[in-house]
Amino acid sequence: MPETIVKKSLGILAIAGVEPYQEKAGEEFMGEAQLEHFHKILSAWRNQLRVEVDRTVNHMQDEAANFPDPVDRAAQEEEFSLELRNRDRERKLIKKIEKTLKRIEEDDFGFCDSCGVEIGIRRLEARPTADLCIDCKTLAEIKEKQMAG
């Protein structure tokens, strides 16, 4: 993950350069301020990922060479393959971020898709695209392991 996406500042993790949300006493869960905070995080994160995609495209265009030596050509192809694999993961993450931004717009963000309970601010700070509470996610992972095993 690029260093610009997650930085450590005074012992507190900041995603996309946005400091963690400080809850106020008696504040409504996923009120306007919280939704705006997560919208800001997700938008900044998406923009950083898009910059990485553009950088990769430019790098591949600039560095593309038709090496006469098969070993050099293979090394370059392997490097490009790894970069493309990483960008594919980031492309999928961008889609997930956009889906989450849509949930914010529809006022459906912050609640578990499975059981409907609040996901929790700290979990959303750690994984802003989370759509399951920790209990439902744990159960889903156990089921997944049982199906694979």
mmCIF file of N, CA and C in Angstrom:
data_model
loop_
_atom_site.group_PDB
_atom_site.id
_atom_site.type_symbol
_atom_site.label_atom_id
_atom_site.label_comp_id
_atom_site.label_asym_id
_atom_site.label_seq_id
_atom_site.Cartn_x
_atom_site.Cartn_y
_atom_site.Cartn_z
ATOM 1 N N MET A 1 0.854 -1.165 0.000
ATOM 2 C CA MET A 1 0.000 0.000 0.000
ATOM 3 C C MET A 1 0.902 1.231 0.000
ATOM 4 N N PRO A 2 0.687 2.171 -0.914
ATOM 5 C CA PRO A 2 1.553 3.340 -0.964
ATOM 6 C C PRO A 2 1.535 4.114 0.340
ATOM 7 N N GLU A 3 2.675 4.706 0.662
ATOM 8 C CA GLU A 3 2.794 5.400 1.927
ATOM 9 C C GLU A 3 1.845 6.577 2.046
ATOM 10 N N THR A 4 1.368 7.124 0.927
ATOM 11 C CA THR A 4 0.463 8.255 0.982
ATOM 12 C C THR A 4 -0.937 7.852 1.409
ATOM 13 N N ILE A 5 -1.266 6.573 1.315
ATOM 14 C CA ILE A 5 -2.616 6.133 1.679
ATOM 15 C C ILE A 5 -2.760 6.037 3.192
ATOM 16 N N VAL A 6 -1.774 5.461 3.842
ATOM 17 C CA VAL A 6 -1.830 5.339 5.296
ATOM 18 C C VAL A 6 -0.546 5.920 5.852
ATOM 19 N N LYS A 7 -0.677 6.887 6.741
ATOM 20 C CA LYS A 7 0.511 7.452 7.367
ATOM 21 C C LYS A 7 0.336 7.395 8.872
ATOM 22 N N LYS A 8 1.434 7.325 9.576
ATOM 23 C CA LYS A 8 1.370 7.284 11.028
ATOM 24 C C LYS A 8 1.741 8.662 11.540
ATOM 25 N N SER A 9 0.872 9.241 12.313
ATOM 26 C CA SER A 9 1.074 10.584 12.817
ATOM 27 C C SER A 9 0.796 10.595 14.319
ATOM 28 N N LEU A 10 1.811 10.806 15.093
ATOM 29 C CA LEU A 10 1.687 10.861 16.547
ATOM 30 C C LEU A 10 1.031 9.607 17.116
ATOM 31 N N GLY A 11 1.331 8.463 16.523
ATOM 32 C CA GLY A 11 0.806 7.202 17.030
ATOM 33 C C GLY A 11 -0.619 6.909 16.602
ATOM 34 N N ILE A 12 -1.223 7.786 15.817
ATOM 35 C CA ILE A 12 -2.599 7.594 15.357
ATOM 36 C C ILE A 12 -2.552 7.381 13.851
ATOM 37 N N LEU A 13 -3.198 6.315 13.378
ATOM 38 C CA LEU A 13 -3.214 6.061 11.937
ATOM 39 C C LEU A 13 -4.169 7.018 11.241
ATOM 40 N N ALA A 14 -3.711 7.579 10.133
ATOM 41 C CA ALA A 14 -4.538 8.460 9.319
ATOM 42 C C ALA A 14 -4.655 7.835 7.937
ATOM 43 N N ILE A 15 -5.862 7.633 7.486
ATOM 44 C CA ILE A 15 -6.077 7.050 6.164
ATOM 45 C C ILE A 15 -6.213 8.192 5.171
ATOM 46 N N ALA A 16 -5.460 8.093 4.072
ATOM 47 C CA ALA A 16 -5.499 9.080 3.000
ATOM 48 C C ALA A 16 -5.232 10.487 3.524
ATOM 49 N N GLY A 17 -4.441 10.590 4.574
ATOM 50 C CA GLY A 17 -4.094 11.897 5.124
ATOM 51 C C GLY A 17 -5.185 12.531 5.969
ATOM 52 N N VAL A 18 -6.264 11.807 6.239
ATOM 53 C CA VAL A 18 -7.374 12.330 7.043
ATOM 54 C C VAL A 18 -7.263 11.745 8.446
ATOM 55 N N GLU A 19 -7.189 12.611 9.422
ATOM 56 C CA GLU A 19 -7.050 12.166 10.809
ATOM 57 C C GLU A 19 -8.306 11.424 11.267
ATOM 58 N N PRO A 20 -8.155 10.480 12.205
ATOM 59 C CA PRO A 20 -9.319 9.724 12.711
ATOM 60 C C PRO A 20 -10.400 10.640 13.288
ATOM 61 N N TYR A 21 -11.618 10.182 13.175
ATOM 62 C CA TYR A 21 -12.768 10.953 13.655
ATOM 63 C C TYR A 21 -12.799 10.961 15.179
ATOM 64 N N GLN A 22 -13.042 12.110 15.742
ATOM 65 C CA GLN A 22 -13.182 12.237 17.190
ATOM 66 C C GLN A 22 -14.665 12.352 17.522
ATOM 67 N N GLU A 23 -15.199 11.288 18.116
ATOM 68 C CA GLU A 23 -16.624 11.280 18.454
ATOM 69 C C GLU A 23 -16.911 12.272 19.572
ATOM 70 N N LYS A 24 -18.089 12.872 19.491
ATOM 71 C CA LYS A 24 -18.538 13.794 20.526
ATOM 72 C C LYS A 24 -19.589 13.092 21.385
ATOM 73 N N ALA A 25 -19.637 13.437 22.634
ATOM 74 C CA ALA A 25 -20.583 12.799 23.559
ATOM 75 C C ALA A 25 -22.016 12.990 23.065
ATOM 76 N N GLY A 26 -22.782 11.894 23.047
ATOM 77 C CA GLY A 26 -24.184 11.942 22.660
ATOM 78 C C GLY A 26 -24.422 12.116 21.170
ATOM 79 N N GLU A 27 -23.378 12.005 20.388
ATOM 80 C CA GLU A 27 -23.500 12.194 18.939
ATOM 81 C C GLU A 27 -24.211 11.008 18.292
ATOM 82 N N GLU A 28 -25.073 11.304 17.335
ATOM 83 C CA GLU A 28 -25.795 10.258 16.613
ATOM 84 C C GLU A 28 -24.831 9.506 15.697
ATOM 85 N N PHE A 29 -24.961 8.165 15.686
ATOM 86 C CA PHE A 29 -24.115 7.350 14.822
ATOM 87 C C PHE A 29 -24.454 7.636 13.368
ATOM 88 N N MET A 30 -23.457 7.879 12.583
ATOM 89 C CA MET A 30 -23.537 8.196 11.168
ATOM 90 C C MET A 30 -24.413 9.419 10.906
ATOM 91 N N GLY A 31 -24.189 10.408 11.768
ATOM 92 C CA GLY A 31 -24.805 11.707 11.530
ATOM 93 C C GLY A 31 -24.054 12.421 10.412
ATOM 94 N N GLU A 32 -24.424 13.640 10.145
ATOM 95 C CA GLU A 32 -23.855 14.393 9.028
ATOM 96 C C GLU A 32 -22.329 14.536 9.120
ATOM 97 N N ALA A 33 -21.809 14.834 10.298
ATOM 98 C CA ALA A 33 -20.360 15.030 10.457
ATOM 99 C C ALA A 33 -19.591 13.741 10.190
ATOM 100 N N GLN A 34 -20.101 12.627 10.683
ATOM 101 C CA GLN A 34 -19.427 11.343 10.460
ATOM 102 C C GLN A 34 -19.484 10.942 8.989
ATOM 103 N N LEU A 35 -20.631 11.112 8.368
ATOM 104 C CA LEU A 35 -20.754 10.776 6.952
ATOM 105 C C LEU A 35 -19.801 11.630 6.117
ATOM 106 N N GLU A 36 -19.707 12.897 6.443
ATOM 107 C CA GLU A 36 -18.795 13.796 5.720
ATOM 108 C C GLU A 36 -17.343 13.358 5.917
ATOM 109 N N HIS A 37 -17.009 12.950 7.138
ATOM 110 C CA HIS A 37 -15.652 12.474 7.439
ATOM 111 C C HIS A 37 -15.300 11.261 6.577
ATOM 112 N N PHE A 38 -16.171 10.278 6.518
ATOM 113 C CA PHE A 38 -15.882 9.076 5.744
ATOM 114 C C PHE A 38 -15.932 9.348 4.243
ATOM 115 N N HIS A 39 -16.761 10.263 3.822
ATOM 116 C CA HIS A 39 -16.781 10.655 2.406
ATOM 117 C C HIS A 39 -15.434 11.266 2.034
ATOM 118 N N LYS A 40 -14.907 12.090 2.923
ATOM 119 C CA LYS A 40 -13.610 12.730 2.688
ATOM 120 C C LYS A 40 -12.495 11.678 2.595
ATOM 121 N N ILE A 41 -12.499 10.712 3.514
ATOM 122 C CA ILE A 41 -11.491 9.648 3.502
ATOM 123 C C ILE A 41 -11.565 8.855 2.195
ATOM 124 N N LEU A 42 -12.760 8.403 1.848
ATOM 125 C CA LEU A 42 -12.937 7.554 0.673
ATOM 126 C C LEU A 42 -12.604 8.300 -0.620
ATOM 127 N N SER A 43 -12.987 9.555 -0.710
ATOM 128 C CA SER A 43 -12.681 10.339 -1.913
ATOM 129 C C SER A 43 -11.178 10.537 -2.067
ATOM 130 N N ALA A 44 -10.511 10.870 -0.974
ATOM 131 C CA ALA A 44 -9.052 11.067 -1.023
ATOM 132 C C ALA A 44 -8.346 9.767 -1.375
ATOM 133 N N TRP A 45 -8.799 8.672 -0.801
ATOM 134 C CA TRP A 45 -8.196 7.366 -1.066
ATOM 135 C C TRP A 45 -8.364 6.983 -2.534
ATOM 136 N N ARG A 46 -9.575 7.179 -3.046
ATOM 137 C CA ARG A 46 -9.852 6.882 -4.460
ATOM 138 C C ARG A 46 -8.954 7.729 -5.368
ATOM 139 N N ASN A 47 -8.806 9.014 -5.046
ATOM 140 C CA ASN A 47 -7.962 9.889 -5.860
ATOM 141 C C ASN A 47 -6.506 9.445 -5.837
ATOM 142 N N GLN A 48 -6.020 9.010 -4.673
ATOM 143 C CA GLN A 48 -4.638 8.531 -4.576
ATOM 144 C C GLN A 48 -4.442 7.270 -5.417
ATOM 145 N N LEU A 49 -5.406 6.391 -5.399
ATOM 146 C CA LEU A 49 -5.314 5.165 -6.199
ATOM 147 C C LEU A 49 -5.324 5.489 -7.690
ATOM 148 N N ARG A 50 -6.135 6.455 -8.079
ATOM 149 C CA ARG A 50 -6.178 6.854 -9.491
ATOM 150 C C ARG A 50 -4.838 7.443 -9.937
ATOM 151 N N VAL A 51 -4.200 8.202 -9.064
ATOM 152 C CA VAL A 51 -2.881 8.755 -9.377
ATOM 153 C C VAL A 51 -1.880 7.617 -9.592
ATOM 154 N N GLU A 52 -1.956 6.591 -8.753
ATOM 155 C CA GLU A 52 -1.070 5.431 -8.905
ATOM 156 C C GLU A 52 -1.299 4.725 -10.242
ATOM 157 N N VAL A 53 -2.549 4.603 -10.645
ATOM 158 C CA VAL A 53 -2.866 3.970 -11.930
ATOM 159 C C VAL A 53 -2.249 4.783 -13.064
ATOM 160 N N ASP A 54 -2.426 6.097 -13.024
ATOM 161 C CA ASP A 54 -1.849 6.965 -14.062
ATOM 162 C C ASP A 54 -0.331 6.868 -14.083
ATOM 163 N N ARG A 55 0.268 6.812 -12.900
ATOM 164 C CA ARG A 55 1.720 6.711 -12.806
ATOM 165 C C ARG A 55 2.213 5.400 -13.434
ATOM 166 N N THR A 56 1.485 4.326 -13.203
ATOM 167 C CA THR A 56 1.869 3.035 -13.779
ATOM 168 C C THR A 56 1.786 3.069 -15.297
ATOM 169 N N VAL A 57 0.710 3.628 -15.825
ATOM 170 C CA VAL A 57 0.554 3.714 -17.276
ATOM 171 C C VAL A 57 1.714 4.502 -17.879
ATOM 172 N N ASN A 58 2.020 5.648 -17.285
ATOM 173 C CA ASN A 58 3.127 6.466 -17.786
ATOM 174 C C ASN A 58 4.456 5.727 -17.678
ATOM 175 N N HIS A 59 4.666 5.050 -16.557
ATOM 176 C CA HIS A 59 5.910 4.303 -16.355
ATOM 177 C C HIS A 59 6.060 3.211 -17.411
ATOM 178 N N MET A 60 4.981 2.493 -17.663
ATOM 179 C CA MET A 60 5.050 1.394 -18.629
ATOM 180 C C MET A 60 5.287 1.933 -20.045
ATOM 181 N N GLN A 61 4.701 3.071 -20.362
ATOM 182 C CA GLN A 61 4.930 3.651 -21.687
ATOM 183 C C GLN A 61 6.364 4.148 -21.823
ATOM 184 N N ASP A 62 6.866 4.794 -20.773
ATOM 185 C CA ASP A 62 8.224 5.352 -20.810
ATOM 186 C C ASP A 62 9.289 4.267 -20.791
ATOM 187 N N GLU A 63 9.050 3.208 -20.029
ATOM 188 C CA GLU A 63 10.067 2.176 -19.841
ATOM 189 C C GLU A 63 9.978 1.024 -20.844
ATOM 190 N N ALA A 64 8.911 1.009 -21.621
ATOM 191 C CA ALA A 64 8.748 -0.095 -22.570
ATOM 192 C C ALA A 64 9.875 -0.063 -23.592
ATOM 193 N N ALA A 65 10.557 -1.163 -23.681
ATOM 194 C CA ALA A 65 11.657 -1.282 -24.643
ATOM 195 C C ALA A 65 11.644 -2.694 -25.201
ATOM 196 N N ASN A 66 12.099 -2.809 -26.398
ATOM 197 C CA ASN A 66 12.180 -4.122 -27.015
ATOM 198 C C ASN A 66 13.629 -4.588 -26.897
ATOM 199 N N PHE A 67 13.951 -5.160 -25.760
ATOM 200 C CA PHE A 67 15.315 -5.604 -25.506
ATOM 201 C C PHE A 67 15.669 -6.784 -26.417
ATOM 202 N N PRO A 68 16.849 -6.742 -27.008
ATOM 203 C CA PRO A 68 17.268 -7.881 -27.820
ATOM 204 C C PRO A 68 17.606 -9.104 -26.963
ATOM 205 N N ASP A 69 18.023 -8.853 -25.730
ATOM 206 C CA ASP A 69 18.388 -9.960 -24.838
ATOM 207 C C ASP A 69 17.120 -10.545 -24.215
ATOM 208 N N PRO A 70 16.869 -11.842 -24.392
ATOM 209 C CA PRO A 70 15.644 -12.461 -23.846
ATOM 210 C C PRO A 70 15.533 -12.353 -22.325
ATOM 211 N N VAL A 71 16.651 -12.370 -21.621
ATOM 212 C CA VAL A 71 16.619 -12.272 -20.155
ATOM 213 C C VAL A 71 16.154 -10.882 -19.731
ATOM 214 N N ASP A 72 16.672 -9.842 -20.394
ATOM 215 C CA ASP A 72 16.245 -8.480 -20.081
ATOM 216 C C ASP A 72 14.766 -8.285 -20.405
ATOM 217 N N ARG A 73 14.345 -8.836 -21.535
ATOM 218 C CA ARG A 73 12.944 -8.720 -21.941
ATOM 219 C C ARG A 73 12.039 -9.438 -20.933
ATOM 220 N N ALA A 74 12.453 -10.617 -20.499
ATOM 221 C CA ALA A 74 11.674 -11.382 -19.522
ATOM 222 C C ALA A 74 11.591 -10.643 -18.188
ATOM 223 N N ALA A 75 12.691 -10.043 -17.774
ATOM 224 C CA ALA A 75 12.697 -9.296 -16.508
ATOM 225 C C ALA A 75 11.728 -8.115 -16.579
ATOM 226 N N GLN A 76 11.742 -7.411 -17.719
ATOM 227 C CA GLN A 76 10.833 -6.282 -17.875
ATOM 228 C C GLN A 76 9.370 -6.751 -17.895
ATOM 229 N N GLU A 77 9.122 -7.834 -18.603
ATOM 230 C CA GLU A 77 7.760 -8.358 -18.662
ATOM 231 C C GLU A 77 7.273 -8.796 -17.286
ATOM 232 N N GLU A 78 8.146 -9.385 -16.491
ATOM 233 C CA GLU A 78 7.776 -9.789 -15.130
ATOM 234 C C GLU A 78 7.468 -8.563 -14.273
ATOM 235 N N GLU A 79 8.296 -7.529 -14.398
ATOM 236 C CA GLU A 79 8.061 -6.287 -13.647
ATOM 237 C C GLU A 79 6.712 -5.685 -14.027
ATOM 238 N N PHE A 80 6.433 -5.622 -15.331
ATOM 239 C CA PHE A 80 5.163 -5.074 -15.795
ATOM 240 C C PHE A 80 3.989 -5.935 -15.330
ATOM 241 N N SER A 81 4.180 -7.233 -15.326
ATOM 242 C CA SER A 81 3.136 -8.148 -14.889
ATOM 243 C C SER A 81 2.777 -7.904 -13.418
ATOM 244 N N LEU A 82 3.792 -7.734 -12.588
ATOM 245 C CA LEU A 82 3.552 -7.455 -11.166
ATOM 246 C C LEU A 82 2.839 -6.122 -10.985
ATOM 247 N N GLU A 83 3.273 -5.111 -11.738
ATOM 248 C CA GLU A 83 2.625 -3.810 -11.643
ATOM 249 C C GLU A 83 1.167 -3.893 -12.059
ATOM 250 N N LEU A 84 0.911 -4.610 -13.140
ATOM 251 C CA LEU A 84 -0.466 -4.735 -13.616
ATOM 252 C C LEU A 84 -1.341 -5.498 -12.626
ATOM 253 N N ARG A 85 -0.771 -6.496 -11.976
ATOM 254 C CA ARG A 85 -1.522 -7.249 -10.973
ATOM 255 C C ARG A 85 -1.897 -6.334 -9.801
ATOM 256 N N ASN A 86 -0.931 -5.517 -9.376
ATOM 257 C CA ASN A 86 -1.214 -4.567 -8.292
ATOM 258 C C ASN A 86 -2.272 -3.553 -8.710
ATOM 259 N N ARG A 87 -2.171 -3.049 -9.918
ATOM 260 C CA ARG A 87 -3.147 -2.072 -10.392
ATOM 261 C C ARG A 87 -4.533 -2.706 -10.533
ATOM 262 N N ASP A 88 -4.584 -3.983 -10.887
ATOM 263 C CA ASP A 88 -5.873 -4.658 -10.974
ATOM 264 C C ASP A 88 -6.523 -4.729 -9.596
ATOM 265 N N ARG A 89 -5.720 -5.025 -8.575
ATOM 266 C CA ARG A 89 -6.250 -5.026 -7.198
ATOM 267 C C ARG A 89 -6.753 -3.636 -6.831
ATOM 268 N N GLU A 90 -5.977 -2.618 -7.206
ATOM 269 C CA GLU A 90 -6.378 -1.247 -6.896
ATOM 270 C C GLU A 90 -7.635 -0.853 -7.666
ATOM 271 N N ARG A 91 -7.775 -1.336 -8.905
ATOM 272 C CA ARG A 91 -8.977 -1.062 -9.692
ATOM 273 C C ARG A 91 -10.207 -1.637 -8.986
ATOM 274 N N LYS A 92 -10.067 -2.853 -8.460
ATOM 275 C CA LYS A 92 -11.168 -3.478 -7.711
ATOM 276 C C LYS A 92 -11.467 -2.692 -6.445
ATOM 277 N N LEU A 93 -10.409 -2.196 -5.790
ATOM 278 C CA LEU A 93 -10.603 -1.396 -4.583
ATOM 279 C C LEU A 93 -11.310 -0.084 -4.917
ATOM 280 N N ILE A 94 -10.959 0.523 -6.041
ATOM 281 C CA ILE A 94 -11.633 1.761 -6.458
ATOM 282 C C ILE A 94 -13.125 1.503 -6.647
ATOM 283 N N LYS A 95 -13.469 0.375 -7.256
ATOM 284 C CA LYS A 95 -14.891 0.028 -7.430
ATOM 285 C C LYS A 95 -15.580 -0.115 -6.072
ATOM 286 N N LYS A 96 -14.888 -0.756 -5.126
ATOM 287 C CA LYS A 96 -15.461 -0.937 -3.791
ATOM 288 C C LYS A 96 -15.614 0.413 -3.083
ATOM 289 N N ILE A 97 -14.653 1.295 -3.271
ATOM 290 C CA ILE A 97 -14.733 2.644 -2.688
ATOM 291 C C ILE A 97 -15.922 3.387 -3.287
ATOM 292 N N GLU A 98 -16.091 3.297 -4.612
ATOM 293 C CA GLU A 98 -17.215 3.985 -5.262
ATOM 294 C C GLU A 98 -18.556 3.425 -4.790
ATOM 295 N N LYS A 99 -18.617 2.119 -4.572
ATOM 296 C CA LYS A 99 -19.834 1.497 -4.036
ATOM 297 C C LYS A 99 -20.116 2.036 -2.626
ATOM 298 N N THR A 100 -19.065 2.185 -1.838
ATOM 299 C CA THR A 100 -19.215 2.699 -0.477
ATOM 300 C C THR A 100 -19.636 4.167 -0.495
ATOM 301 N N LEU A 101 -19.060 4.960 -1.410
ATOM 302 C CA LEU A 101 -19.468 6.364 -1.535
ATOM 303 C C LEU A 101 -20.951 6.467 -1.899
ATOM 304 N N LYS A 102 -21.405 5.557 -2.738
ATOM 305 C CA LYS A 102 -22.828 5.535 -3.104
ATOM 306 C C LYS A 102 -23.682 5.222 -1.875
ATOM 307 N N ARG A 103 -23.194 4.308 -1.029
ATOM 308 C CA ARG A 103 -23.932 3.976 0.200
ATOM 309 C C ARG A 103 -24.020 5.191 1.113
ATOM 310 N N ILE A 104 -22.973 6.002 1.145
ATOM 311 C CA ILE A 104 -23.004 7.225 1.949
ATOM 312 C C ILE A 104 -24.082 8.157 1.407
ATOM 313 N N GLU A 105 -24.114 8.334 0.086
ATOM 314 C CA GLU A 105 -25.118 9.202 -0.540
ATOM 315 C C GLU A 105 -26.532 8.707 -0.264
ATOM 316 N N GLU A 106 -26.705 7.375 -0.216
ATOM 317 C CA GLU A 106 -28.027 6.796 0.015
ATOM 318 C C GLU A 106 -28.342 6.667 1.506
ATOM 319 N N ASP A 107 -27.451 7.174 2.355
ATOM 320 C CA ASP A 107 -27.618 7.134 3.819
ATOM 321 C C ASP A 107 -27.750 5.697 4.327
ATOM 322 N N ASP A 108 -26.954 4.800 3.741
ATOM 323 C CA ASP A 108 -26.980 3.384 4.111
ATOM 324 C C ASP A 108 -25.604 2.927 4.593
ATOM 325 N N PHE A 109 -24.748 3.865 4.942
ATOM 326 C CA PHE A 109 -23.370 3.573 5.312
ATOM 327 C C PHE A 109 -23.248 3.392 6.822
ATOM 328 N N GLY A 110 -22.382 2.449 7.224
ATOM 329 C CA GLY A 110 -22.061 2.288 8.644
ATOM 330 C C GLY A 110 -22.854 1.213 9.352
ATOM 331 N N PHE A 111 -23.745 0.552 8.628
ATOM 332 C CA PHE A 111 -24.566 -0.495 9.232
ATOM 333 C C PHE A 111 -24.303 -1.816 8.512
ATOM 334 N N CYS A 112 -24.280 -2.893 9.270
ATOM 335 C CA CYS A 112 -23.965 -4.219 8.748
ATOM 336 C C CYS A 112 -25.014 -4.667 7.724
ATOM 337 N N ASP A 113 -24.540 -5.139 6.579
ATOM 338 C CA ASP A 113 -25.433 -5.647 5.536
ATOM 339 C C ASP A 113 -26.166 -6.911 5.980
ATOM 340 N N SER A 114 -25.554 -7.662 6.895
ATOM 341 C CA SER A 114 -26.118 -8.935 7.303
ATOM 342 C C SER A 114 -27.121 -8.801 8.450
ATOM 343 N N CYS A 115 -26.713 -8.127 9.520
ATOM 344 C CA CYS A 115 -27.579 -8.080 10.707
ATOM 345 C C CYS A 115 -28.148 -6.695 11.006
ATOM 346 N N GLY A 116 -27.613 -5.661 10.358
ATOM 347 C CA GLY A 116 -28.169 -4.325 10.518
ATOM 348 C C GLY A 116 -27.637 -3.511 11.679
ATOM 349 N N VAL A 117 -26.741 -4.060 12.488
ATOM 350 C CA VAL A 117 -26.214 -3.298 13.621
ATOM 351 C C VAL A 117 -25.148 -2.307 13.139
ATOM 352 N N GLU A 118 -24.812 -1.355 14.004
ATOM 353 C CA GLU A 118 -23.760 -0.389 13.687
ATOM 354 C C GLU A 118 -22.429 -1.123 13.540
ATOM 355 N N ILE A 119 -21.694 -0.793 12.505
ATOM 356 C CA ILE A 119 -20.382 -1.417 12.303
ATOM 357 C C ILE A 119 -19.383 -0.871 13.312
ATOM 358 N N GLY A 120 -19.465 0.383 13.623
ATOM 359 C CA GLY A 120 -18.572 1.004 14.604
ATOM 360 C C GLY A 120 -17.557 1.911 13.939
ATOM 361 N N ILE A 121 -17.332 3.053 14.563
ATOM 362 C CA ILE A 121 -16.435 4.070 14.015
ATOM 363 C C ILE A 121 -15.015 3.530 13.863
ATOM 364 N N ARG A 122 -14.494 2.855 14.888
ATOM 365 C CA ARG A 122 -13.096 2.387 14.834
ATOM 366 C C ARG A 122 -12.895 1.352 13.724
ATOM 367 N N ARG A 123 -13.842 0.459 13.544
ATOM 368 C CA ARG A 123 -13.734 -0.519 12.452
ATOM 369 C C ARG A 123 -13.778 0.195 11.099
ATOM 370 N N LEU A 124 -14.653 1.169 10.970
ATOM 371 C CA LEU A 124 -14.746 1.914 9.717
ATOM 372 C C LEU A 124 -13.499 2.766 9.480
ATOM 373 N N GLU A 125 -12.882 3.238 10.541
ATOM 374 C CA GLU A 125 -11.616 3.967 10.396
ATOM 375 C C GLU A 125 -10.537 3.034 9.856
ATOM 376 N N ALA A 126 -10.527 1.803 10.354
ATOM 377 C CA ALA A 126 -9.520 0.828 9.916
ATOM 378 C C ALA A 126 -9.813 0.326 8.512
ATOM 379 N N ARG A 127 -11.081 0.120 8.188
ATOM 380 C CA ARG A 127 -11.482 -0.388 6.871
ATOM 381 C C ARG A 127 -12.750 0.357 6.452
ATOM 382 N N PRO A 128 -12.572 1.521 5.814
ATOM 383 C CA PRO A 128 -13.731 2.354 5.466
ATOM 384 C C PRO A 128 -14.725 1.697 4.513
ATOM 385 N N THR A 129 -14.300 0.659 3.799
ATOM 386 C CA THR A 129 -15.207 -0.013 2.864
ATOM 387 C C THR A 129 -15.937 -1.188 3.508
ATOM 388 N N ALA A 130 -15.767 -1.373 4.808
ATOM 389 C CA ALA A 130 -16.416 -2.498 5.502
ATOM 390 C C ALA A 130 -17.928 -2.394 5.371
ATOM 391 N N ASP A 131 -18.555 -3.535 5.060
ATOM 392 C CA ASP A 131 -20.013 -3.553 4.984
ATOM 393 C C ASP A 131 -20.613 -4.611 5.910
ATOM 394 N N LEU A 132 -19.745 -5.252 6.715
ATOM 395 C CA LEU A 132 -20.196 -6.209 7.726
ATOM 396 C C LEU A 132 -19.602 -5.831 9.078
ATOM 397 N N CYS A 133 -20.369 -6.041 10.147
ATOM 398 C CA CYS A 133 -19.824 -5.837 11.485
ATOM 399 C C CYS A 133 -18.778 -6.925 11.743
ATOM 400 N N ILE A 134 -18.010 -6.772 12.773
ATOM 401 C CA ILE A 134 -16.914 -7.712 13.035
ATOM 402 C C ILE A 134 -17.433 -9.127 13.283
ATOM 403 N N ASP A 135 -18.569 -9.260 13.952
ATOM 404 C CA ASP A 135 -19.120 -10.593 14.227
ATOM 405 C C ASP A 135 -19.551 -11.296 12.938
ATOM 406 N N CYS A 136 -20.270 -10.587 12.071
ATOM 407 C CA CYS A 136 -20.729 -11.192 10.816
ATOM 408 C C CYS A 136 -19.546 -11.479 9.893
ATOM 409 N N LYS A 137 -18.541 -10.617 9.898
ATOM 410 C CA LYS A 137 -17.355 -10.853 9.072
ATOM 411 C C LYS A 137 -16.608 -12.086 9.559
ATOM 412 N N THR A 138 -16.497 -12.242 10.875
ATOM 413 C CA THR A 138 -15.832 -13.416 11.444
ATOM 414 C C THR A 138 -16.571 -14.689 11.038
ATOM 415 N N LEU A 139 -17.901 -14.686 11.154
ATOM 416 C CA LEU A 139 -18.697 -15.849 10.750
ATOM 417 C C LEU A 139 -18.533 -16.153 9.261
ATOM 418 N N ALA A 140 -18.513 -15.100 8.437
ATOM 419 C CA ALA A 140 -18.344 -15.305 6.990
ATOM 420 C C ALA A 140 -16.987 -15.926 6.681
ATOM 421 N N GLU A 141 -15.952 -15.495 7.399
ATOM 422 C CA GLU A 141 -14.616 -16.064 7.182
ATOM 423 C C GLU A 141 -14.541 -17.518 7.633
ATOM 424 N N ILE A 142 -15.225 -17.839 8.720
ATOM 425 C CA ILE A 142 -15.247 -19.238 9.202
ATOM 426 C C ILE A 142 -15.949 -20.106 8.168
ATOM 427 N N LYS A 143 -17.097 -19.639 7.658
ATOM 428 C CA LYS A 143 -17.826 -20.386 6.637
ATOM 429 C C LYS A 143 -16.969 -20.571 5.386
ATOM 430 N N GLU A 144 -16.267 -19.524 5.004
ATOM 431 C CA GLU A 144 -15.396 -19.584 3.818
ATOM 432 C C GLU A 144 -14.296 -20.624 3.989
ATOM 433 N N LYS A 145 -13.706 -20.665 5.179
ATOM 434 C CA LYS A 145 -12.648 -21.664 5.449
ATOM 435 C C LYS A 145 -13.222 -23.083 5.415
ATOM 436 N N GLN A 146 -14.441 -23.249 5.950
ATOM 437 C CA GLN A 146 -15.056 -24.577 5.954
ATOM 438 C C GLN A 146 -15.377 -25.037 4.535
ATOM 439 N N MET A 147 -15.805 -24.112 3.683
ATOM 440 C CA MET A 147 -16.140 -24.469 2.307
ATOM 441 C C MET A 147 -14.885 -24.795 1.506
ATOM 442 N N ALA A 148 -13.793 -24.117 1.806
ATOM 443 C CA ALA A 148 -12.526 -24.334 1.075
ATOM 444 C C ALA A 148 -11.832 -25.600 1.560
ATOM 445 N N GLY A 149 -12.023 -25.928 2.817
ATOM 446 C CA GLY A 149 -11.305 -27.059 3.424
ATOM 447 C C GLY A 149 -11.954 -28.333 3.146
#
